[in-house]
PDB file of C-alpha atoms in Angstrom:
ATOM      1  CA  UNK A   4     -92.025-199.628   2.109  1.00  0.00           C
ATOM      2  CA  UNK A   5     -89.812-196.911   1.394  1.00  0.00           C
ATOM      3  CA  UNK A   6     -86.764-198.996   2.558  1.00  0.00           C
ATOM      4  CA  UNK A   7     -87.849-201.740  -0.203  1.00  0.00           C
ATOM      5  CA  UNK A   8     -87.674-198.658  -3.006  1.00  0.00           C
ATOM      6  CA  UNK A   9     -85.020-197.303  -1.406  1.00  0.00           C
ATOM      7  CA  UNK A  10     -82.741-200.962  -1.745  1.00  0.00           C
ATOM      8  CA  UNK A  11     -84.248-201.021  -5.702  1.00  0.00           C
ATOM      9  CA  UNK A  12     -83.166-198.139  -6.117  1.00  0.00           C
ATOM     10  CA  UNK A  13     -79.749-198.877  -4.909  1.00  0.00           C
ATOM     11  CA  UNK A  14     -79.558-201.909  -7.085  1.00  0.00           C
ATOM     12  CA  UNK A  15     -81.056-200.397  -9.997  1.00  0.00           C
ATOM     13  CA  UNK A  16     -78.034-197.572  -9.320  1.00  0.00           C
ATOM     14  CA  UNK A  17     -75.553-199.995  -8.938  1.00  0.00           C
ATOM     15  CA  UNK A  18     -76.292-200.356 -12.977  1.00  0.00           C
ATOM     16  CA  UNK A  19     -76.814-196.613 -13.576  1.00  0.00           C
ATOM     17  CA  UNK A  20     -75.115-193.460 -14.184  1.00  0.00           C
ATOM     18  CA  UNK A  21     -74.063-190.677 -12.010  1.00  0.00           C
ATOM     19  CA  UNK A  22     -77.184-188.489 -13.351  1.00  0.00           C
ATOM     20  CA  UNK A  23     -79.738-191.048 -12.745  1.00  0.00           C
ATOM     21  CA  UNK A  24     -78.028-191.649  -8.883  1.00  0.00           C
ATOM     22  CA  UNK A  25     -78.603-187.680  -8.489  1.00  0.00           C
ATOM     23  CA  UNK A  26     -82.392-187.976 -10.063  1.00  0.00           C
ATOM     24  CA  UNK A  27     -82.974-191.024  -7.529  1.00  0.00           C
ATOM     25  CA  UNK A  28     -81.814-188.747  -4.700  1.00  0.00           C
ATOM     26  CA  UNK A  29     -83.708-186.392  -5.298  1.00  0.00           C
ATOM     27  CA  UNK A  30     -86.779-188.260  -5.686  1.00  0.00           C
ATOM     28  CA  UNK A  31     -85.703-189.469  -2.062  1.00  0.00           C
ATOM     29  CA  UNK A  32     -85.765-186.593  -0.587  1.00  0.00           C
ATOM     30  CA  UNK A  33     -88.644-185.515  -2.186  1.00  0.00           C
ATOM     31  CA  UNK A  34     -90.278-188.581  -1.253  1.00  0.00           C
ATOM     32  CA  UNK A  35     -89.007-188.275   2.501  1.00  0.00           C
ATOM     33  CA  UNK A  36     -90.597-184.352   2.317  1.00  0.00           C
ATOM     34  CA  UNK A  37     -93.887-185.661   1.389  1.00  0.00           C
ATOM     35  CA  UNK A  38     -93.960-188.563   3.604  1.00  0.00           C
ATOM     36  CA  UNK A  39     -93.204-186.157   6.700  1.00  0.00           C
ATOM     37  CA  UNK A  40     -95.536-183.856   5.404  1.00  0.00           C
ATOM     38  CA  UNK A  41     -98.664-186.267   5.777  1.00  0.00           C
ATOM     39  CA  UNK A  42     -97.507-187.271   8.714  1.00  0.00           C
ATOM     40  CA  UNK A  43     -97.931-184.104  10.303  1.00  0.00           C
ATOM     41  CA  UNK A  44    -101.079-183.584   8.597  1.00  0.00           C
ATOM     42  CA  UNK A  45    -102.140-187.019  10.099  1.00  0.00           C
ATOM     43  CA  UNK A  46    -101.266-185.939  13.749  1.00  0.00           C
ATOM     44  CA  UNK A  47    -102.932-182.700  13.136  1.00  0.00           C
ATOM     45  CA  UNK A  48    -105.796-184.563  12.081  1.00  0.00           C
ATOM     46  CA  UNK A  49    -105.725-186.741  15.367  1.00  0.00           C
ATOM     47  CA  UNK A  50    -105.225-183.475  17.201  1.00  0.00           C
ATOM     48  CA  UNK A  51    -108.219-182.246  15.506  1.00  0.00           C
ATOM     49  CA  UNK A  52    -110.325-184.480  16.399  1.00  0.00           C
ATOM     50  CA  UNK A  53    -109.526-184.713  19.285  1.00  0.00           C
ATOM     51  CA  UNK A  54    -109.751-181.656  20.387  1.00  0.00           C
ATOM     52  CA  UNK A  55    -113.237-181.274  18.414  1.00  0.00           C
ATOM     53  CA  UNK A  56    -114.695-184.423  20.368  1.00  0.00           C
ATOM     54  CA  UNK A  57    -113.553-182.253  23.750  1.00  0.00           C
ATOM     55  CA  UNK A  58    -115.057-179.192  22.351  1.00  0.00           C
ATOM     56  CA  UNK A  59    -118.451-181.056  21.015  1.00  0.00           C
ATOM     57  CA  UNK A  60    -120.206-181.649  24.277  1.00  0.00           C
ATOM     58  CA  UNK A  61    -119.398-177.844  25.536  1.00  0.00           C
ATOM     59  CA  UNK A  62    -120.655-176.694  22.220  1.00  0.00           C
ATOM     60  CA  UNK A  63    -123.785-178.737  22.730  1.00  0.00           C
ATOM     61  CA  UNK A  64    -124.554-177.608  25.817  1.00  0.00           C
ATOM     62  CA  UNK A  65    -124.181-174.234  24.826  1.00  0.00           C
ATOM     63  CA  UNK A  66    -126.393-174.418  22.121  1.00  0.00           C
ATOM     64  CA  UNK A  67    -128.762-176.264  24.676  1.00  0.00           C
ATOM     65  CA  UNK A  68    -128.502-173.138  26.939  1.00  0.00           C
ATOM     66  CA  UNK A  69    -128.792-170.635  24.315  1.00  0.00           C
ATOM     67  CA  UNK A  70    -132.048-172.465  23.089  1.00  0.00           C
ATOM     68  CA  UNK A  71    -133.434-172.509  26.416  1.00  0.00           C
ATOM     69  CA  UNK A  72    -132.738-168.933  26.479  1.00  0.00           C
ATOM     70  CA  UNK A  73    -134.399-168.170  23.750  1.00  0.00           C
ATOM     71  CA  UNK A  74    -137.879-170.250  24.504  1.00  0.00           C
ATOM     72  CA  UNK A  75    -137.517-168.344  28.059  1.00  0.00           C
ATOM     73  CA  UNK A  76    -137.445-164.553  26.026  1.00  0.00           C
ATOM     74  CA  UNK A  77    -140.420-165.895  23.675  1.00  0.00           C
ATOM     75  CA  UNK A  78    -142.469-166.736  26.735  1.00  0.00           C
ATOM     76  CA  UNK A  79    -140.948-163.354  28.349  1.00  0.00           C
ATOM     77  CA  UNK A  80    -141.942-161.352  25.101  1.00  0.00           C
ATOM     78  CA  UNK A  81    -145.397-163.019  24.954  1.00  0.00           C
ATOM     79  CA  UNK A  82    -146.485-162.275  28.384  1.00  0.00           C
ATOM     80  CA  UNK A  83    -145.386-158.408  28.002  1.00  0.00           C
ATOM     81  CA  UNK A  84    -147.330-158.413  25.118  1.00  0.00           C
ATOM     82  CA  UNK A  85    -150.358-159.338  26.956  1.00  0.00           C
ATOM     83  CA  UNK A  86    -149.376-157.432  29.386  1.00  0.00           C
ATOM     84  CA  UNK A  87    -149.414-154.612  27.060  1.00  0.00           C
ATOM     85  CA  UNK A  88    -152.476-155.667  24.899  1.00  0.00           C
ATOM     86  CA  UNK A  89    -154.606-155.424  28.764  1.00  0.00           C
ATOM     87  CA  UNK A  90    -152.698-152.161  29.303  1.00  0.00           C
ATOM     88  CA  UNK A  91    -154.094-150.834  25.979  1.00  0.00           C
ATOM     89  CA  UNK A  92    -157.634-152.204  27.001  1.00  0.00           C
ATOM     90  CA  UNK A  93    -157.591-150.629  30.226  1.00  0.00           C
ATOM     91  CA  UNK A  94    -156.594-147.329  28.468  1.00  0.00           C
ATOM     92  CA  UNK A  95    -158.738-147.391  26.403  1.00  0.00           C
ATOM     93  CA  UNK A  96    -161.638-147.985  28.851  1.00  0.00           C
ATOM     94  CA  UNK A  97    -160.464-145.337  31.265  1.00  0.00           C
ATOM     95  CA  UNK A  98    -160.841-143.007  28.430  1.00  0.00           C
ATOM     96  CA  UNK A  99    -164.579-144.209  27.468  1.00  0.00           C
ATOM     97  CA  UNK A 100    -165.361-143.076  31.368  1.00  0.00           C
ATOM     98  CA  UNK A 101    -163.266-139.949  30.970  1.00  0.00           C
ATOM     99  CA  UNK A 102    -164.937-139.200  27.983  1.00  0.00           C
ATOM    100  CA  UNK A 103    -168.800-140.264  29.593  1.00  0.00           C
ATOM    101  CA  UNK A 104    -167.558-138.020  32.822  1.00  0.00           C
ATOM    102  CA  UNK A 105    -166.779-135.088  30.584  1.00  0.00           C
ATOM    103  CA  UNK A 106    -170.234-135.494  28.763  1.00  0.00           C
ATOM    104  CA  UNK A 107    -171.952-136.078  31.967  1.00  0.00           C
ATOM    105  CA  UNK A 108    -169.959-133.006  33.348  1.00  0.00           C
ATOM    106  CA  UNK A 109    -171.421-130.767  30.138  1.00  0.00           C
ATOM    107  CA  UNK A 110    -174.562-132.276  30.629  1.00  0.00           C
ATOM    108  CA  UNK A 111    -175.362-131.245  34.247  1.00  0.00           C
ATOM    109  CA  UNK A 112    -173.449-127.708  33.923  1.00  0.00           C
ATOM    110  CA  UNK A 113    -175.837-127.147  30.772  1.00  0.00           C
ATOM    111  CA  UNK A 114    -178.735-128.359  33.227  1.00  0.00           C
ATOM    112  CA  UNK A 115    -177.260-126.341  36.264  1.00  0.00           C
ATOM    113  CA  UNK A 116    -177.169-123.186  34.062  1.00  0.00           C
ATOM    114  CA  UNK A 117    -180.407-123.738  33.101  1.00  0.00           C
ATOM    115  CA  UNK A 118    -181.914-124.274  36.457  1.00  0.00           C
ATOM    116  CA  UNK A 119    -179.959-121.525  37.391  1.00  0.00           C
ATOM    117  CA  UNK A 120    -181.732-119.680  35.241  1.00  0.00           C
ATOM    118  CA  UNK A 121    -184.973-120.943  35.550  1.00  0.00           C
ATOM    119  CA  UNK A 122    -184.421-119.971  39.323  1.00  0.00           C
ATOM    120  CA  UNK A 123    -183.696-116.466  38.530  1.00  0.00           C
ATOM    121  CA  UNK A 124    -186.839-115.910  36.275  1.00  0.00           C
ATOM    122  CA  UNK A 125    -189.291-117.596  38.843  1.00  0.00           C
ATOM    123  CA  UNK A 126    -187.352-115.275  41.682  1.00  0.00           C
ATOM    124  CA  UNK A 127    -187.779-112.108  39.330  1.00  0.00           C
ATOM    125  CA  UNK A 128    -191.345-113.222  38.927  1.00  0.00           C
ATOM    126  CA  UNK A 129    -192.299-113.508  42.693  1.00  0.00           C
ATOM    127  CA  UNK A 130    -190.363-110.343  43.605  1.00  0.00           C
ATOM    128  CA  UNK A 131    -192.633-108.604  40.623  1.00  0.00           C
ATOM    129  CA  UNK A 132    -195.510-110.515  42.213  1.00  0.00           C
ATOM    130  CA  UNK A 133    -194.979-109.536  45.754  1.00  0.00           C
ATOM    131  CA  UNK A 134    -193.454-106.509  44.844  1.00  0.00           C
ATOM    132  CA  UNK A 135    -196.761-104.605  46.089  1.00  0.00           C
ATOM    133  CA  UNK A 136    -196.476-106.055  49.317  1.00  0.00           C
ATOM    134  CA  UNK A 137    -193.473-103.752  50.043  1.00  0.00           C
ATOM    135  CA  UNK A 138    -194.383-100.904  49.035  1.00  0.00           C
ATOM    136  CA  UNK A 139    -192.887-101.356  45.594  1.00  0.00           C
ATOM    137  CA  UNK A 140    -194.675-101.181  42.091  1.00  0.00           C
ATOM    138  CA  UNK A 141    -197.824 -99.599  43.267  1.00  0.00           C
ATOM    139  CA  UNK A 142    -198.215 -97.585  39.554  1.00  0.00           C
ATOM    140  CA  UNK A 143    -199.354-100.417  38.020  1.00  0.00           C
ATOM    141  CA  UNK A 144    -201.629-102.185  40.360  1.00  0.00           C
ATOM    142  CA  UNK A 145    -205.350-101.698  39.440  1.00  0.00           C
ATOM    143  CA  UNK A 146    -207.792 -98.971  42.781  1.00  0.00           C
ATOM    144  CA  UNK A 147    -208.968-102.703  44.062  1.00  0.00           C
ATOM    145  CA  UNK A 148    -205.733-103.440  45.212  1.00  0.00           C
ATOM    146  CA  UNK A 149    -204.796-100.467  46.401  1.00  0.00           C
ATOM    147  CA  UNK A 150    -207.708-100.500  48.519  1.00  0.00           C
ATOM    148  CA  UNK A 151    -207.404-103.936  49.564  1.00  0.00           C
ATOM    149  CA  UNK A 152    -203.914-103.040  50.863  1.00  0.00           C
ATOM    150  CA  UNK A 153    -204.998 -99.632  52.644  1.00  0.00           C
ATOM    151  CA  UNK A 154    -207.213-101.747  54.408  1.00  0.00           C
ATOM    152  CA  UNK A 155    -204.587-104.602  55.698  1.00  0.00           C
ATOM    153  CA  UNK A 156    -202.034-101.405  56.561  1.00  0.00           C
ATOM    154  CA  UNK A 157    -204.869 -99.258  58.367  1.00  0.00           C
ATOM    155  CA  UNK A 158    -206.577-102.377  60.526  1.00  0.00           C
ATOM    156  CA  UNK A 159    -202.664-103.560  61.585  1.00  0.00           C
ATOM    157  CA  UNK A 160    -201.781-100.069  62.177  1.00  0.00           C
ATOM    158  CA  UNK A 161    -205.059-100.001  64.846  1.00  0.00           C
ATOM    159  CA  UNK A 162    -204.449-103.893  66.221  1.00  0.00           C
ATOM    160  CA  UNK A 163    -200.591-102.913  66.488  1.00  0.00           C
ATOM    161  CA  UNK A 164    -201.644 -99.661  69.061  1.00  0.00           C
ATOM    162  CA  UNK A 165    -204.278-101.421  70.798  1.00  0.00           C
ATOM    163  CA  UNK A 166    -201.166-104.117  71.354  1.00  0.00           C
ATOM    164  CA  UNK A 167    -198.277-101.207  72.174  1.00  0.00           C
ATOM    165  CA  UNK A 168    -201.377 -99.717  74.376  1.00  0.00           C
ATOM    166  CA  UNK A 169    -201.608-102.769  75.971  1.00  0.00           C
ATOM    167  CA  UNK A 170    -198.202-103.362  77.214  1.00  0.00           C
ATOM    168  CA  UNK A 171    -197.587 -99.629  78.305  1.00  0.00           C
ATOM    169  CA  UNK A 172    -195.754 -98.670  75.428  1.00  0.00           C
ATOM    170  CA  UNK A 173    -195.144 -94.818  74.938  1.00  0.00           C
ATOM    171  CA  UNK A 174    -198.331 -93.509  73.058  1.00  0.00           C
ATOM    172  CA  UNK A 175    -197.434 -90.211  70.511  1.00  0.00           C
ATOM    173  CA  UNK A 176    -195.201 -92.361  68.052  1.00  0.00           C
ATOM    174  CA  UNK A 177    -195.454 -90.961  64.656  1.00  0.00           C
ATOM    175  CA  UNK A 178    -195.911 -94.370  63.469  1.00  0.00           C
ATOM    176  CA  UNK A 179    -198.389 -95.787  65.959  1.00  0.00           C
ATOM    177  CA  UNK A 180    -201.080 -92.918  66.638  1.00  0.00           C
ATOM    178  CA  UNK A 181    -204.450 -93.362  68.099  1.00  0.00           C
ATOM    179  CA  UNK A 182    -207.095 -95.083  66.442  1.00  0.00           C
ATOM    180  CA  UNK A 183    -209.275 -92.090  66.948  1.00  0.00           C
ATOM    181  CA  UNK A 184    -206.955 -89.950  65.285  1.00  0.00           C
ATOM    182  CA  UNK A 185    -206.789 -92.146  61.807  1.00  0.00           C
ATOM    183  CA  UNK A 186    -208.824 -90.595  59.494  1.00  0.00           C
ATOM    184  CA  UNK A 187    -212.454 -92.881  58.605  1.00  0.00           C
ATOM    185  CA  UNK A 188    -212.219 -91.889  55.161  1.00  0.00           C
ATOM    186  CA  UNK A 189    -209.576 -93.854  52.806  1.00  0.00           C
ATOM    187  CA  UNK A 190    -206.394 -93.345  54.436  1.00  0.00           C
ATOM    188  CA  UNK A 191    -204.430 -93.063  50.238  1.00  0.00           C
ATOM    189  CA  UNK A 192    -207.192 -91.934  48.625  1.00  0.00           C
ATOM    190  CA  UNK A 193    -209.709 -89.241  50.119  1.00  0.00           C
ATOM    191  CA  UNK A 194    -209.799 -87.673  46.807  1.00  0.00           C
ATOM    192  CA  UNK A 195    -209.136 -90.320  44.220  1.00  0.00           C
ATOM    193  CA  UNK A 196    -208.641 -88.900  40.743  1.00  0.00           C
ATOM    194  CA  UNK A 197    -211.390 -89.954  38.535  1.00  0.00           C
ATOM    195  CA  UNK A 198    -208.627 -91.975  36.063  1.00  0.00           C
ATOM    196  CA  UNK A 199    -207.831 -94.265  39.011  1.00  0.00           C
ATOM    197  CA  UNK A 200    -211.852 -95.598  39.214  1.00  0.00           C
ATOM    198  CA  UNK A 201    -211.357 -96.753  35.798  1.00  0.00           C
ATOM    199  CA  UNK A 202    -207.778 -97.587  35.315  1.00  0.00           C
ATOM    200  CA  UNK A 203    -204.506 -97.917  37.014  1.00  0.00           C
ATOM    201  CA  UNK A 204    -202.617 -95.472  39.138  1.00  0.00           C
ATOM    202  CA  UNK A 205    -201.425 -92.490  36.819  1.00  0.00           C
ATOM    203  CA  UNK A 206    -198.919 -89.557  38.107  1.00  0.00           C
ATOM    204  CA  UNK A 207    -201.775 -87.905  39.521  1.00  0.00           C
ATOM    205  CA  UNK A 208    -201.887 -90.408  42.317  1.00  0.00           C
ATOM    206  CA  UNK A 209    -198.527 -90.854  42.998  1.00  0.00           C
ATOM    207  CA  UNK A 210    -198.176 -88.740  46.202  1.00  0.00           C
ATOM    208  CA  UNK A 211    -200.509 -91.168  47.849  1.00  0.00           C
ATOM    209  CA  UNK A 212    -198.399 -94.388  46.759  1.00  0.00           C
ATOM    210  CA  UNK A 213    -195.689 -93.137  49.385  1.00  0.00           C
ATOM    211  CA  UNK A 214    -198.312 -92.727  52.229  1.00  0.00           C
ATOM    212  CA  UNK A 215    -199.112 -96.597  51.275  1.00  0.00           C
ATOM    213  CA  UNK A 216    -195.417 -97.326  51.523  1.00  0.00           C
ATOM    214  CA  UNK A 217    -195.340 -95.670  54.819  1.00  0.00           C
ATOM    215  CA  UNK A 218    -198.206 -97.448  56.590  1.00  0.00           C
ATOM    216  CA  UNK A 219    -197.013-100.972  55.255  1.00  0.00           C
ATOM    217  CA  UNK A 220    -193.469-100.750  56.603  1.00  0.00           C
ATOM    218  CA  UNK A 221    -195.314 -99.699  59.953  1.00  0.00           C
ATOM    219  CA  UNK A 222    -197.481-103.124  60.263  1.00  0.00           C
ATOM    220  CA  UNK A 223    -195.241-105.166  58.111  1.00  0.00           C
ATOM    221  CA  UNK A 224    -192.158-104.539  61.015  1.00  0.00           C
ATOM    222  CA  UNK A 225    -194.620-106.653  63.069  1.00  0.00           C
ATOM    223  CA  UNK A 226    -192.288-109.510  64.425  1.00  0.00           C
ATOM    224  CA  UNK A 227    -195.218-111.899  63.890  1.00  0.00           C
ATOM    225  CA  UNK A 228    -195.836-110.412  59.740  1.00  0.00           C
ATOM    226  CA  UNK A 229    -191.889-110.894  59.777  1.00  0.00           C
ATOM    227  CA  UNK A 230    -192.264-114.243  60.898  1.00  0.00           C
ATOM    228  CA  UNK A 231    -194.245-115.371  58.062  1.00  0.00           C
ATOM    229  CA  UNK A 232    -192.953-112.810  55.825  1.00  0.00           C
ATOM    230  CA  UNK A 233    -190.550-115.578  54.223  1.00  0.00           C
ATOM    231  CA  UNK A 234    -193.501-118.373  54.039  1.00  0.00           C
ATOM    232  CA  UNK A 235    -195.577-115.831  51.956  1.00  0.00           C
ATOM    233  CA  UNK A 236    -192.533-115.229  49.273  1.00  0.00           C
ATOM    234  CA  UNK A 237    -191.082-118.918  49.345  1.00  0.00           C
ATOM    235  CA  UNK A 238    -195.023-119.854  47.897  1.00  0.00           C
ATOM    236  CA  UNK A 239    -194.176-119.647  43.595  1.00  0.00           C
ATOM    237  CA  UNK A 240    -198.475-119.757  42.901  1.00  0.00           C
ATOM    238  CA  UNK A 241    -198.980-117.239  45.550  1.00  0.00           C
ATOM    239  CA  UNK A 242    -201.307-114.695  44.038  1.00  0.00           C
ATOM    240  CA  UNK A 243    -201.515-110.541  45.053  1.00  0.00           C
ATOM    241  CA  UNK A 244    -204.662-111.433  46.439  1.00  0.00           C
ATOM    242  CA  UNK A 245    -203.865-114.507  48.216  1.00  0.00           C
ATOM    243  CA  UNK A 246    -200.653-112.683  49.950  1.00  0.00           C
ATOM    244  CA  UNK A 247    -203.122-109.786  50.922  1.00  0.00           C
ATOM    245  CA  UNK A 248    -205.572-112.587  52.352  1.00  0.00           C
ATOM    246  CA  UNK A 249    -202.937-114.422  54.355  1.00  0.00           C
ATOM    247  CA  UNK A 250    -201.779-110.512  55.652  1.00  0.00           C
ATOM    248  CA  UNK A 251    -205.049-109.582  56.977  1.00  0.00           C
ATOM    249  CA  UNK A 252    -205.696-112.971  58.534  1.00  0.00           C
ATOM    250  CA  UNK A 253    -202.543-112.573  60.491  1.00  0.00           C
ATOM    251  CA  UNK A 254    -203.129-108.888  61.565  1.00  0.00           C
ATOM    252  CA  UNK A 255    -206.730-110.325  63.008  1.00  0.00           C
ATOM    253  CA  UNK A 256    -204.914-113.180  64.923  1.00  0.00           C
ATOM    254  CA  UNK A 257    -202.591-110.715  66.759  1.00  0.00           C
TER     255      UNK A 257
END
């Protein structure tokens, strides 16, 4: 095509000027320029494409892969958060039984303590009750128990010689003396003041209180009164009386 204008142009020149052959020309050449221009552009449009269907299919199966990829991190993120949402729940159930433990812990310290101390007041109270018993506290019991324990000290001081006699033990101790040689009145009180027939013990008395402390540590080191000496303390409704009872029985069975 551009040979046909180029030979019309010739003849049209062969009827022209100089100045119009020069305008032709360069319309030629201009012509030629553009001509080799989209030519290039039309291989690098071929190359283009070209290259773009080679690069297509690696594209797609990247985007394939990354896709993939991402459905596998959504599952991946999913299950951590369950994985989390049970660690939470487990938390926050370990703490509930922390929590009950530490309540349950106050709980049975505050009933410990008070045990504890319900312990102590019904010790203090048998040790006040049986308090007598040793030798201890003998101001404020009333002449009827005084008496009644003169009487369990004197008759175990008499079955405890008769037993020492017995088996040949060495007669003259000042604890274990002859029967004969025990006095028949009241061994505390020969002379009891007149304020002790009506009321308690008073200062006046108080010198015989020792002498009753005396004789009861002599019978009471019995092995067979130490034997049950824990059995009459370990008893919490065990009365003065009672303990004196139980005393006396066991100083007749010896």
């Amino acid at each position: 095509m551009l040979i046909k204008l180029f030979l019309d142009d010739c003849v049209i020149l062969s009827g022209t000027s100089k100045v119009e052959k020069n305008a032709i020309a360069e319309r030629l050449k201009d012509a030629e320029a553009a001509r080799k221009k989209f030519d290039e552009g039309l291989k690098r449009y071929a190359t283009e494409n070209v290259t773009r269907d080679e690069i297509r299919p690696s594209l797609e199966n990247e985007v394939q892969r990354l896709t993939q990829t991402v459905g596998q991190t959504e599952g991946e993120k999913r299950e951590k958060e369950e994985q989390v949402a049970r660690c939470e729940g487990y938390i926050d159930g370990m703490q509930a039984k922390l929590q009950a433990c530490q309540t349950s812990k106050a709980n049975s310290s505050s009933f410990l303590q008070q045990y504890i101390r319900a312990l102590e007041t019904s010790l203090q109270e048998e040790m006040s009750r049986h308090a007598p018993l040793y030798g201890a506290g003998l101001e404020a019991q009333f002449l009827k128990e005084l008496e009644t324990l003169a009487r369990i000290h004197e008759g175990g001081l008499r079955r405890i010689h008769s037993l020492s006699h017995r088996k040949g033990t060495q007669a003259g101790s000042p604890l274990i003396s002859s029967p004969h040689t025990l006095p028949h009145t009241h061994p505390l009180f020969p002379n009891p003041p007149h304020s002790l027939s009506h009321r308690k013990g008073t200062q006046a008395g108080s010198s015989h209180y020792s002498a009753l402390t005396l004789h009861f540590y002599s019978s009471y080191t019995h092995p067979l009164l130490i034997h049950h000496r824990f059995d009459i303390l370990s008893c919490p409704l065990l009365s003065f009386q009672t303990a004196s009872i139980f005393i006396e029985t066991v100083i007749q069975d010896i």
